[in-house]
mmCIF file of C-alpha atoms and ligand atoms in Angstrom:
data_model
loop_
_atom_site.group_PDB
_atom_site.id
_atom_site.type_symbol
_atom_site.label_atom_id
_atom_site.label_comp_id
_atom_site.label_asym_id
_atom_site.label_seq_id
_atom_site.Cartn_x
_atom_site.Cartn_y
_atom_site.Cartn_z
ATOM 1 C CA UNK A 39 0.000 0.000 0.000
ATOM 2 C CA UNK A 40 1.388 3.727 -1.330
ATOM 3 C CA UNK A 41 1.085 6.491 0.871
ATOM 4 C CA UNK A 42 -1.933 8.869 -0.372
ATOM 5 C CA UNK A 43 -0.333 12.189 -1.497
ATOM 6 C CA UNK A 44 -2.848 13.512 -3.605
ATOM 7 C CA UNK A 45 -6.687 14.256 -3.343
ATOM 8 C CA UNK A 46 -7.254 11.738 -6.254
ATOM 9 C CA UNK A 47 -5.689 8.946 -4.655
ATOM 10 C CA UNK A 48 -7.923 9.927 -1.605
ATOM 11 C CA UNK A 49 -10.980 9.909 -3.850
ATOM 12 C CA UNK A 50 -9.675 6.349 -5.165
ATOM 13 C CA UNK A 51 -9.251 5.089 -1.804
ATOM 14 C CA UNK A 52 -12.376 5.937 -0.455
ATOM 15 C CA UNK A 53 -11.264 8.726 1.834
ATOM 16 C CA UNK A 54 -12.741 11.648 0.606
ATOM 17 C CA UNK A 55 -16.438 11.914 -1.744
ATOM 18 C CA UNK A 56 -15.631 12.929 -5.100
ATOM 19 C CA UNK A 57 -17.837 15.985 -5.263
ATOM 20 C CA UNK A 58 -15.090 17.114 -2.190
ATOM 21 C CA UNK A 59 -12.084 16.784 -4.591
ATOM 22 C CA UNK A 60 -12.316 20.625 -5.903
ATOM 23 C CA UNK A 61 -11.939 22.202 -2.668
ATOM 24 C CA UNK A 62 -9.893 19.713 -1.198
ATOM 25 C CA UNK A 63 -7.625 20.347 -4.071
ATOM 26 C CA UNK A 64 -7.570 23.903 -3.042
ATOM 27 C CA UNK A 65 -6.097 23.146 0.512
ATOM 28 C CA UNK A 66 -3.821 20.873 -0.387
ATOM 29 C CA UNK A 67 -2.519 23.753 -2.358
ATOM 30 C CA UNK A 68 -2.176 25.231 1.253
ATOM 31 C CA UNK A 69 -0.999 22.660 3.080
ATOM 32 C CA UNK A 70 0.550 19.239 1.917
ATOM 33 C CA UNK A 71 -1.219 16.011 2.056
ATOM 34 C CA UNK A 72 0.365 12.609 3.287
ATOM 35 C CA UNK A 73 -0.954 9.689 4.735
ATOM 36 C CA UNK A 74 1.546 6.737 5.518
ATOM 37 C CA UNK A 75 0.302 3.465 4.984
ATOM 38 C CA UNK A 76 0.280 2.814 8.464
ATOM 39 C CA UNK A 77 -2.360 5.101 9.064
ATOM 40 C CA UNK A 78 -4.301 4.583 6.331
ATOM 41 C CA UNK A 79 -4.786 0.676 7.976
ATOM 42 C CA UNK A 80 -6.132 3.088 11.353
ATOM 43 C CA UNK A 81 -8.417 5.488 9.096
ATOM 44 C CA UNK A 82 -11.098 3.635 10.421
ATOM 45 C CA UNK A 83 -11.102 5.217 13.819
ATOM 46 C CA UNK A 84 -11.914 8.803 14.116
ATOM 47 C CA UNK A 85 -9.556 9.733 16.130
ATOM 48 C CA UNK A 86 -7.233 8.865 13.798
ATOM 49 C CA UNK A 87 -8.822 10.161 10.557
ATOM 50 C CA UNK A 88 -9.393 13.679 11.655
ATOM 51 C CA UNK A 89 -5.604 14.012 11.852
ATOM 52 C CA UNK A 90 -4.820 13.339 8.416
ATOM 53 C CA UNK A 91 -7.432 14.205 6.299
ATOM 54 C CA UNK A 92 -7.338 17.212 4.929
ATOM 55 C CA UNK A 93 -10.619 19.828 5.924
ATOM 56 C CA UNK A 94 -12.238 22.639 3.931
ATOM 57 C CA UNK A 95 -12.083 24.277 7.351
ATOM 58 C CA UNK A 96 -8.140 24.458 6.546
ATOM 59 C CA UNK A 97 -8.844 27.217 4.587
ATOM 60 C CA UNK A 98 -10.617 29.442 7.364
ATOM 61 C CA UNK A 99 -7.336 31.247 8.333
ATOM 62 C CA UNK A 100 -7.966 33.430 12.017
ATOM 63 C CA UNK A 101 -6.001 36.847 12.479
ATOM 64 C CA UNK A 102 -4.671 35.554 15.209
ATOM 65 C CA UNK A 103 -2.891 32.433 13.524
ATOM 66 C CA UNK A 104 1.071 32.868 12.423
ATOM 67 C CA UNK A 105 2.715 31.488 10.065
ATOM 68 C CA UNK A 106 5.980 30.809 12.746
ATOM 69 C CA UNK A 107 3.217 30.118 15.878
ATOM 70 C CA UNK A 108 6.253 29.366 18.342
ATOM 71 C CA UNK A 109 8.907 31.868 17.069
ATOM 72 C CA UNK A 110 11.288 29.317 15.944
ATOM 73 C CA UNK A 111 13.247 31.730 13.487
ATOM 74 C CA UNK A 112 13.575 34.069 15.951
ATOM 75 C CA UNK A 113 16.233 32.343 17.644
ATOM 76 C CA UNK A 114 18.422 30.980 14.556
ATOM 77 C CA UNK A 115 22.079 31.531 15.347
ATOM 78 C CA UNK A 116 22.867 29.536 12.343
ATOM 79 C CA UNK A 117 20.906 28.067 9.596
ATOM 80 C CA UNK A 118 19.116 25.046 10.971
ATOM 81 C CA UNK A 119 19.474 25.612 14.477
ATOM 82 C CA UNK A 120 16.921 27.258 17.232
ATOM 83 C CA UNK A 121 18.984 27.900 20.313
ATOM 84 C CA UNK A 122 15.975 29.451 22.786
ATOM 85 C CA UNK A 123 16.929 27.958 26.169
ATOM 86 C CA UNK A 124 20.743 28.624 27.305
ATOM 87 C CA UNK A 125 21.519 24.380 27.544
ATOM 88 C CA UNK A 126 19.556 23.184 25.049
ATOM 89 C CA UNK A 127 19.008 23.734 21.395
ATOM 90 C CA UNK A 128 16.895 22.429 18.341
ATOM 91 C CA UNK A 129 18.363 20.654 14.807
ATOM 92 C CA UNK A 130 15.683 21.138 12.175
ATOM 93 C CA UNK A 131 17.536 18.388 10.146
ATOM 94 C CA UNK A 132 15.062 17.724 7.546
ATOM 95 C CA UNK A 133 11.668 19.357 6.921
ATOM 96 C CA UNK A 134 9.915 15.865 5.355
ATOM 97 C CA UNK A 135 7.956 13.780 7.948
ATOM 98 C CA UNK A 136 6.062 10.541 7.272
ATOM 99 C CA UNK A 137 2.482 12.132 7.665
ATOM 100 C CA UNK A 138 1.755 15.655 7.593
ATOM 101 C CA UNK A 139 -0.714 16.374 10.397
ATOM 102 C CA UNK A 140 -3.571 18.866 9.540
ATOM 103 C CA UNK A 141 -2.896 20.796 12.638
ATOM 104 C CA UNK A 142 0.918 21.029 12.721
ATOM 105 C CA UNK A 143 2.814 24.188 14.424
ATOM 106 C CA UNK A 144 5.740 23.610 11.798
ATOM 107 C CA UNK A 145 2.706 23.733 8.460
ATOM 108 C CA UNK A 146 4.473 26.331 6.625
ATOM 109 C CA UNK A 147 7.791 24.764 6.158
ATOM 110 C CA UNK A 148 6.987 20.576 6.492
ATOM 111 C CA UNK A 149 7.473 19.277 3.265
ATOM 112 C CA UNK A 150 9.499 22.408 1.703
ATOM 113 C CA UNK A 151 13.494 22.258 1.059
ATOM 114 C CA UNK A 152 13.899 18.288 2.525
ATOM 115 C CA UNK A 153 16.773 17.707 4.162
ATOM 116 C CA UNK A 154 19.370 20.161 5.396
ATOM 117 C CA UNK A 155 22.782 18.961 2.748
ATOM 118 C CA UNK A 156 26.057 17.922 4.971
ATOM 119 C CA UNK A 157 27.802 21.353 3.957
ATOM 120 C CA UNK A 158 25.164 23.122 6.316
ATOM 121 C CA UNK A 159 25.697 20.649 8.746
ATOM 122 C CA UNK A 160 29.112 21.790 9.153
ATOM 123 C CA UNK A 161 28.135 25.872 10.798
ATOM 124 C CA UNK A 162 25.847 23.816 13.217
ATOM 125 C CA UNK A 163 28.866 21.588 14.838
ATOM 126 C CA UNK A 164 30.840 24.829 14.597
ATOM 127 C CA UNK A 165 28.561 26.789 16.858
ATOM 128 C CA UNK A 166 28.037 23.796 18.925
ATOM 129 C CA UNK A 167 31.647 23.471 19.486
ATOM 130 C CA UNK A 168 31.972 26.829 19.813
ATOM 131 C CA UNK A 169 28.895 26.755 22.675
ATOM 132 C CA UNK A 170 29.783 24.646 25.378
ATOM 133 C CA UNK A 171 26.790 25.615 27.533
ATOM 134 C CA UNK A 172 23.903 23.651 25.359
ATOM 135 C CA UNK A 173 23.989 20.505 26.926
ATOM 136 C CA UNK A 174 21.704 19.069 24.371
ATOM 137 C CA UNK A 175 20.404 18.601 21.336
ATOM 138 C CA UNK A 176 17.127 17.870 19.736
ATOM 139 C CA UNK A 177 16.708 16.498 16.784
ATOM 140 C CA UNK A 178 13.231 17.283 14.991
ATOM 141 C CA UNK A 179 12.150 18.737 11.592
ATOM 142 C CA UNK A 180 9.796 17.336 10.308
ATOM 143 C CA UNK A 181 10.599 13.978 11.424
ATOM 144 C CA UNK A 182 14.184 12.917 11.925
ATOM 145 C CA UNK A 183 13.910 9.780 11.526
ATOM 146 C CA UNK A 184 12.643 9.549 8.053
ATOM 147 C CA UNK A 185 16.024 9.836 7.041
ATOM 148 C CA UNK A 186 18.272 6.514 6.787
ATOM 149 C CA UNK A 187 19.526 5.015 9.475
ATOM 150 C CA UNK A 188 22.843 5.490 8.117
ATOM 151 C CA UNK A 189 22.728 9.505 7.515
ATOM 152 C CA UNK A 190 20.994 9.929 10.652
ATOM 153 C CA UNK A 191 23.812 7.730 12.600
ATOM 154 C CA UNK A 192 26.467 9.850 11.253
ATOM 155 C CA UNK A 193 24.721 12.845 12.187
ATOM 156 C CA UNK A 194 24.465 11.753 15.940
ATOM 157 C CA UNK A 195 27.376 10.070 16.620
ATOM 158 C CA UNK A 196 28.843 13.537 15.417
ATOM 159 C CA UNK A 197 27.072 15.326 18.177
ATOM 160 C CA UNK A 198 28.341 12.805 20.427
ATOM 161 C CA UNK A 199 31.681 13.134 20.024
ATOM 162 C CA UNK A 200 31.743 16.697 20.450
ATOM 163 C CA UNK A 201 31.927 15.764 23.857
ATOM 164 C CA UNK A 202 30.022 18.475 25.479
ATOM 165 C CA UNK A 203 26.555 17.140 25.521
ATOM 166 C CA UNK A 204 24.819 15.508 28.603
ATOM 167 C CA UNK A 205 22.502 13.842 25.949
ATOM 168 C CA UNK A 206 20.344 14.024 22.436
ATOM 169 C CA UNK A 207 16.878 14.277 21.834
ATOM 170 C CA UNK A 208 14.771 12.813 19.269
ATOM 171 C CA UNK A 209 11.260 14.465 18.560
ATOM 172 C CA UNK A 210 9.550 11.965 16.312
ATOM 173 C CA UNK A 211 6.635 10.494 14.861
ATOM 174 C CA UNK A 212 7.977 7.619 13.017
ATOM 175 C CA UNK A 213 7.329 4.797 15.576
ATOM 176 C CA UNK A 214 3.633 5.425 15.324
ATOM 177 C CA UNK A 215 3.001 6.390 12.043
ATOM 178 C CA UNK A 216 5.742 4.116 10.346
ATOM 179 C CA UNK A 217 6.684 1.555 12.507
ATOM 180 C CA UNK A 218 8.481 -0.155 9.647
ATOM 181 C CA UNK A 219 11.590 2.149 9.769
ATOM 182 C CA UNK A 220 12.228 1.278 13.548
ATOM 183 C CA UNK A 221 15.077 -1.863 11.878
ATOM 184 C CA UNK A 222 17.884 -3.000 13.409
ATOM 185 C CA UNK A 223 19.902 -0.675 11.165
ATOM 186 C CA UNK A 224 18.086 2.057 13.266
ATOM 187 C CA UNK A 225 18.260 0.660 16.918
ATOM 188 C CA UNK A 226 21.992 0.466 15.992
ATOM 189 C CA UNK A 227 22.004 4.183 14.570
ATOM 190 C CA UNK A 228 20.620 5.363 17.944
ATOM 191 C CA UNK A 229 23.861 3.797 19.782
ATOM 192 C CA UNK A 230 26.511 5.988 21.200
ATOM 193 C CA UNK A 231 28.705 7.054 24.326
ATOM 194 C CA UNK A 232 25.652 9.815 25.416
ATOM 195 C CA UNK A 233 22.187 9.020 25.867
ATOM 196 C CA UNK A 234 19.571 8.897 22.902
ATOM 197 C CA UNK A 235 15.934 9.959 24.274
ATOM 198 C CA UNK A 236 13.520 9.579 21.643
ATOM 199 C CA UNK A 237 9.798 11.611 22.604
ATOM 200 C CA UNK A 238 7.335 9.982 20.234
ATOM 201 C CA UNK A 239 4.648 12.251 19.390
ATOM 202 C CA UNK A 240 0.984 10.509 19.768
ATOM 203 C CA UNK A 241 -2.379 11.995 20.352
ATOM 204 C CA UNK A 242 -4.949 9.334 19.929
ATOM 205 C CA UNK A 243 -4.818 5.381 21.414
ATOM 206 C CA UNK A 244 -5.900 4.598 18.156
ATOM 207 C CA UNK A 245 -2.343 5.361 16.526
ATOM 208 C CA UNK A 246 -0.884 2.721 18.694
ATOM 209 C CA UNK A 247 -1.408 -0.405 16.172
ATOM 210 C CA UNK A 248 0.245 -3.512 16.874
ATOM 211 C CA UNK A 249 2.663 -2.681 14.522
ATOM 212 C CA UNK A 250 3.528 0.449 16.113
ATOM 213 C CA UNK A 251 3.414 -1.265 19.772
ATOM 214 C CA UNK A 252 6.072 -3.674 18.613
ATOM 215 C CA UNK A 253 7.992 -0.792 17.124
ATOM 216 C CA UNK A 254 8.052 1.506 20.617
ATOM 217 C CA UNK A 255 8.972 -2.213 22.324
ATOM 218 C CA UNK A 256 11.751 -2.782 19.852
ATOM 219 C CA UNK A 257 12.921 0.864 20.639
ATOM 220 C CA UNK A 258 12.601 -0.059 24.929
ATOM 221 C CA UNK A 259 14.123 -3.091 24.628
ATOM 222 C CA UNK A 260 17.365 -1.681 23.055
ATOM 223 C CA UNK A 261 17.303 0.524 25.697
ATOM 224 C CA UNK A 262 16.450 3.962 24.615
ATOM 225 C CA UNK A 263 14.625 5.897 27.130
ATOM 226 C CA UNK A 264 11.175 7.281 25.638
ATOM 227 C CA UNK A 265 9.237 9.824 26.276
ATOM 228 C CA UNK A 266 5.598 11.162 24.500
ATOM 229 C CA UNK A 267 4.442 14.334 23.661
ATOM 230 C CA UNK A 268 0.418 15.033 22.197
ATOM 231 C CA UNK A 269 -1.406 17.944 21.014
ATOM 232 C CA UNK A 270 -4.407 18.771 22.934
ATOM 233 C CA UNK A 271 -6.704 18.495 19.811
ATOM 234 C CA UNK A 272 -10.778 18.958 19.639
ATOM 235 C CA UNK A 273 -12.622 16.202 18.136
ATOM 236 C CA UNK A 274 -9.662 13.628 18.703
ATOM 237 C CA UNK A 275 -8.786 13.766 22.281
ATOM 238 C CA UNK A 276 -10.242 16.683 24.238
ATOM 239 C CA UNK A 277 -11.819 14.833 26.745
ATOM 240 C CA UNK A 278 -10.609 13.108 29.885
ATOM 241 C CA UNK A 279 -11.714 9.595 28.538
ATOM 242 C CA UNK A 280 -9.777 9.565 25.230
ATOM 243 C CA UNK A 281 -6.259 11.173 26.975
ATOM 244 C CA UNK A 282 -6.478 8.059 30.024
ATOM 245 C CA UNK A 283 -6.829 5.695 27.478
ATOM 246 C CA UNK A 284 -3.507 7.259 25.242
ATOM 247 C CA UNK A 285 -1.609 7.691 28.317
ATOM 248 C CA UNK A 286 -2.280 4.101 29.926
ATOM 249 C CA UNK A 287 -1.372 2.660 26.627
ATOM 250 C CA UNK A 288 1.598 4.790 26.785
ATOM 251 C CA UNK A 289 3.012 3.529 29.889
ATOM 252 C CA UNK A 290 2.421 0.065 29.703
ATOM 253 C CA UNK A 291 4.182 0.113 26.192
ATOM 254 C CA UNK A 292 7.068 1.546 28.733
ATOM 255 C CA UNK A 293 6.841 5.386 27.480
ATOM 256 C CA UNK A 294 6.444 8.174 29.843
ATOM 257 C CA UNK A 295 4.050 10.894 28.862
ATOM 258 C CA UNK A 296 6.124 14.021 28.675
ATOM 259 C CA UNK A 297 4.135 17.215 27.664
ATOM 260 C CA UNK A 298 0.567 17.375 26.649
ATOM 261 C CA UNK A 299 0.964 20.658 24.298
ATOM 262 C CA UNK A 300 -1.690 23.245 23.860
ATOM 263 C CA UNK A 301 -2.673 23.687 19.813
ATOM 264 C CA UNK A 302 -0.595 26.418 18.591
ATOM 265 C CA UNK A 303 -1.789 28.740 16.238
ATOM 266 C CA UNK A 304 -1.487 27.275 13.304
ATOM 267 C CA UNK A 305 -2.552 28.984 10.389
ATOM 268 C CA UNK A 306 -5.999 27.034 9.274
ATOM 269 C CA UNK A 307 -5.947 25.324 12.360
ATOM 270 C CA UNK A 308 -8.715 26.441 14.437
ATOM 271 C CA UNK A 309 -11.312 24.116 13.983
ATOM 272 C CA UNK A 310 -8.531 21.886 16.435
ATOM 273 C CA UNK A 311 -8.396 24.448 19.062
ATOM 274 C CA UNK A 312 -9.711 23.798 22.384
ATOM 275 C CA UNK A 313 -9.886 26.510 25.059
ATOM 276 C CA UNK A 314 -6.881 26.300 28.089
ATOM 277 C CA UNK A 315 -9.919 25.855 30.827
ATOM 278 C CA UNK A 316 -10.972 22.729 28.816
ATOM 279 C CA UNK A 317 -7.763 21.451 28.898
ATOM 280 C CA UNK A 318 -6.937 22.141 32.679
ATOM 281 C CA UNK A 319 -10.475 20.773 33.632
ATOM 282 C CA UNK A 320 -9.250 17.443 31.278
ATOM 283 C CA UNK A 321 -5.714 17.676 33.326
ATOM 284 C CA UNK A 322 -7.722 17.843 36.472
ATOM 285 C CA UNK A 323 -9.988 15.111 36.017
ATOM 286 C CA UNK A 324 -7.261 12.713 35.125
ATOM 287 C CA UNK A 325 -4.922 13.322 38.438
ATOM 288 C CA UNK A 326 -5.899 10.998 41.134
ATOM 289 C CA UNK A 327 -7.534 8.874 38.476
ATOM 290 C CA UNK A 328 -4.068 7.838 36.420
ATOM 291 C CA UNK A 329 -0.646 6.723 38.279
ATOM 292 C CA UNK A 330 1.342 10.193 38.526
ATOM 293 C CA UNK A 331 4.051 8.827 36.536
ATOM 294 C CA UNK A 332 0.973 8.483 33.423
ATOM 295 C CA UNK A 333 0.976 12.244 33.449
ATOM 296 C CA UNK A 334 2.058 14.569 31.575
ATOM 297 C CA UNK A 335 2.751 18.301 32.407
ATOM 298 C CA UNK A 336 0.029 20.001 30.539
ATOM 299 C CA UNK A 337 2.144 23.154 28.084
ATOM 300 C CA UNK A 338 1.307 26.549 26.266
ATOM 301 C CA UNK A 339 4.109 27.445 23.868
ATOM 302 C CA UNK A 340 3.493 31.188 24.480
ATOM 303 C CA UNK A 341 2.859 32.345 20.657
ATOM 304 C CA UNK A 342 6.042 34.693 19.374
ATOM 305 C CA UNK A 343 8.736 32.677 20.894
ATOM 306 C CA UNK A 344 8.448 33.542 24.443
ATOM 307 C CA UNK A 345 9.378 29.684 25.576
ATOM 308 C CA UNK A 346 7.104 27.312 27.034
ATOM 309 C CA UNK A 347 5.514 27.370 30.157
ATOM 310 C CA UNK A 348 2.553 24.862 32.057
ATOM 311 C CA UNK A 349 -0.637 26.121 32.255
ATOM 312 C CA UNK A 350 -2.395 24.158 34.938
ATOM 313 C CA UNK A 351 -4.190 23.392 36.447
ATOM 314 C CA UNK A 352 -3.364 25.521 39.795
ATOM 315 C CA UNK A 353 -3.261 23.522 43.250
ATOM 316 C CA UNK A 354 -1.884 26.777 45.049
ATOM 317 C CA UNK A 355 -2.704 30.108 45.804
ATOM 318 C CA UNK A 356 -1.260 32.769 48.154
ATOM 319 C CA UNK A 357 -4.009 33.175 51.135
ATOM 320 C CA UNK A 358 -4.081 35.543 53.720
ATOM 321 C CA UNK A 359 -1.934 32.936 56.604
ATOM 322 C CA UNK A 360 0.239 31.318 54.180
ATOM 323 C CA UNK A 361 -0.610 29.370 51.079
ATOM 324 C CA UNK A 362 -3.861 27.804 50.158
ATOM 325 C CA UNK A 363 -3.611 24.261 48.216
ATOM 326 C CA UNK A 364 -6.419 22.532 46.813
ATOM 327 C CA UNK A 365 -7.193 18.653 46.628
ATOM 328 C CA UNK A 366 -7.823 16.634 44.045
ATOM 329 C CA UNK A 367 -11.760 16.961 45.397
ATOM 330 C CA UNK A 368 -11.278 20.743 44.870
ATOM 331 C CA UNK A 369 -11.413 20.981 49.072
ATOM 332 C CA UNK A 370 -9.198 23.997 50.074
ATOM 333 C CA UNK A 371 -6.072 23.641 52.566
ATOM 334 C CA UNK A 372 -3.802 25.758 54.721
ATOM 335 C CA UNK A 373 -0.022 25.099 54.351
ATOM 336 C CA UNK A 374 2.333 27.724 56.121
ATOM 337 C CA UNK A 375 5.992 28.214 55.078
ATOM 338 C CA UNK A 376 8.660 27.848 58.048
ATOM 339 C CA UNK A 377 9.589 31.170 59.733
HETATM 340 C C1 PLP B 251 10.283 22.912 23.194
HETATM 341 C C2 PLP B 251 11.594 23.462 22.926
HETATM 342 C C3 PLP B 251 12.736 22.927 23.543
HETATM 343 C C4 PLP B 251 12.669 21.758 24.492
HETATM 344 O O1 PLP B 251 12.041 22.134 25.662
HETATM 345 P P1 PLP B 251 11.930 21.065 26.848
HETATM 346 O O2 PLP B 251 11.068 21.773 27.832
HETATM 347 O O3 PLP B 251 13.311 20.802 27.337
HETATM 348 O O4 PLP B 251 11.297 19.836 26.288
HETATM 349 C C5 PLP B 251 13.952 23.487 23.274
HETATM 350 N N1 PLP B 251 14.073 24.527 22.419
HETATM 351 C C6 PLP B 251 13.003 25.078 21.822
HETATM 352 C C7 PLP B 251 13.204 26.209 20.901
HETATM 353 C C8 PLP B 251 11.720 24.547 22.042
HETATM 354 O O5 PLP B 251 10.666 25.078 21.424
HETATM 355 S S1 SF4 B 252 4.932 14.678 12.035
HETATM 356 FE FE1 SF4 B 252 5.294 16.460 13.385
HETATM 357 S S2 SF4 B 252 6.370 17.964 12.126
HETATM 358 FE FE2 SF4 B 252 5.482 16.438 10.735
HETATM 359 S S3 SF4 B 252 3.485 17.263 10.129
HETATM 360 FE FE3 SF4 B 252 3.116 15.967 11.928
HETATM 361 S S4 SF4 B 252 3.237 17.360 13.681
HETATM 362 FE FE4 SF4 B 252 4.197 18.406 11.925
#
């Protein structure tokens, strides 16, 4: 099975009614259109669907939406590289993913220029040399690990050896969406003196098909710690039923949910926007009913590149004899600093 990159092959496949081609032709003109095979096989579930398919909302763009929704060029030291926080910084290595998401932060570029060529690889291990204080670097794109397990290798067991990283980062999609790539050739790729953390990004339970199960368990079995990061995303997972499910999933296939993001604002995203009180009420419903290690930190990137922070929800407030905490019942408590 092909992956579907045009709307005719989603006509032909059943995806999409053919009276919906012309305007779906008109946003994939927007915003690029590809569906793995892997995902095709979980089209079934809605969850799942809403992710890939492209929308005629897509084309309702909001004033508010930006085409660079978390600032990412406005911290470029060199081409290729975001360096926001002082000991970490971000590799855009290749701008192609395996899917292209409907609601992705990173729309405008996935898909462009492909991969960034060896020669400007070469200013990015300059300035990392040259910048002892980032401790680490993440890998993401698009989707690092579409490239070969070979081009990918070289790139990290360069970053190892500059010897000033505590560790590397992998943002990927990959293990879900094409479970196939995660070979032997790959585990081995991920091998060096520093350690490899790979955070798989995965919003619905549905994603997790056996095949991708057995990939994440290939992936924990060779040892690489993993971590997950979802999009809080309406009409795929905005409720407190459909984010226990993804995160018990998660841990019993031995990943640790990381960061459950707010939607950015994506251009011609909207219609996946939730509001932040939905999302803390979601947050709040789910601690006390899933293990604390099942959580993740609920995160706003704060839209211009102003860094990420979590949103909630709030246990604690300042009271009038010392601080006032609330329980998971939403009962109120007195807790007093010493002195
Ligand atoms: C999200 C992000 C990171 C990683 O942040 P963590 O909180 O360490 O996961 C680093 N740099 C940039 C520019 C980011 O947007
Ligand atoms: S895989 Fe990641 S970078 Fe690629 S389209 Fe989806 S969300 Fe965007």
């Amino acid at each position: 099975m092909p992956a579907i990159t045009t709307i005719p092959q989603l006509v032909a496949a059943g995806l999409a009614a053919p009276d919906q081609a012309a305007v779906l032709e008109d946003v994939a003109q927007e915003f690029r259109v590809l569906i793995s095979p892997a995902m095709q096989g979980a089209m079934t579930a809605e969850g799942v669907a809403r992710q890939f398919l492209p929308d005629p909302r897509e084309l309702v763009i909001h004033p508010e939406e930006l085409r660079d929704p978390i600032g990412d060029r406005a911290h470029e030291p060199v081409p290729g590289l975001t360096h926001r926080y002082p000991d970490r910084a971000i590799l855009h290595l290749t701008q192609t993913c395996a899917v292209y998401c409907r609601f992705c932060f990173r729309r405008e570029t996935v898909g462009d220029a492909g991969t960034l060529p060896d020669a400007a690889l070469e200013p990015v291990f300059a300035y990392l040399a040259a910048t002892p204080a980032i401790r680490e670097v993440i890998l993401t794109g698009g989707d690092p690990m579409v490239l070969s397990p070979r081009r990918l290798g070289a790139v990290i067991a360069r970053l190892s050896g500059l010897g000033t990283l505590d560790a590397i980062r992998i943002h990927t999609r990959v293990p879900v969406v094409a479970p196939e790539r995660i070979t032997p050739a790959m585990l081995a790729a991920l091998r060096v003196d520093i350690p490899v953390w790979l955070v798989v990004h995965t919003n619905h339970a549905d994603e997790l098909t056996p095949d991708a199960r057995a990939a994440l368990g290939r992936l924990a079995d060779a040892g690489v710690p993993l971590l997950s990061q979802t999009v809080l995303l309406r009409g795929v997972n905005d409720t407190p039923e459909a984010l226990e499910a993804l995160f018990r999933a998660l841990y019993r296939l031995r990943v640790k949910p990381y960061y459950l993001h707010h939607c950015d604002l994506a251009r011609g995203a909207g219609h996946f926007r939730t509001t932040i009180a939905r999302g803390q009420a979601i947050m709040a419903a789910l601690r006390g009913r899933l293990s604390g290690a099942a959580l993740p930190t609920y995160v706003l990137d704060i839209p211009g590149g102003h860094g990420k922070v979590p949103i909630g929800p709030g246990y604690l407030a300042q009271g009038p004899h010392g601080w006032t905490v609330t329980d998971p019942q939403g009962r109120t408590h007195t807790y007093r600093d010493p002195g």
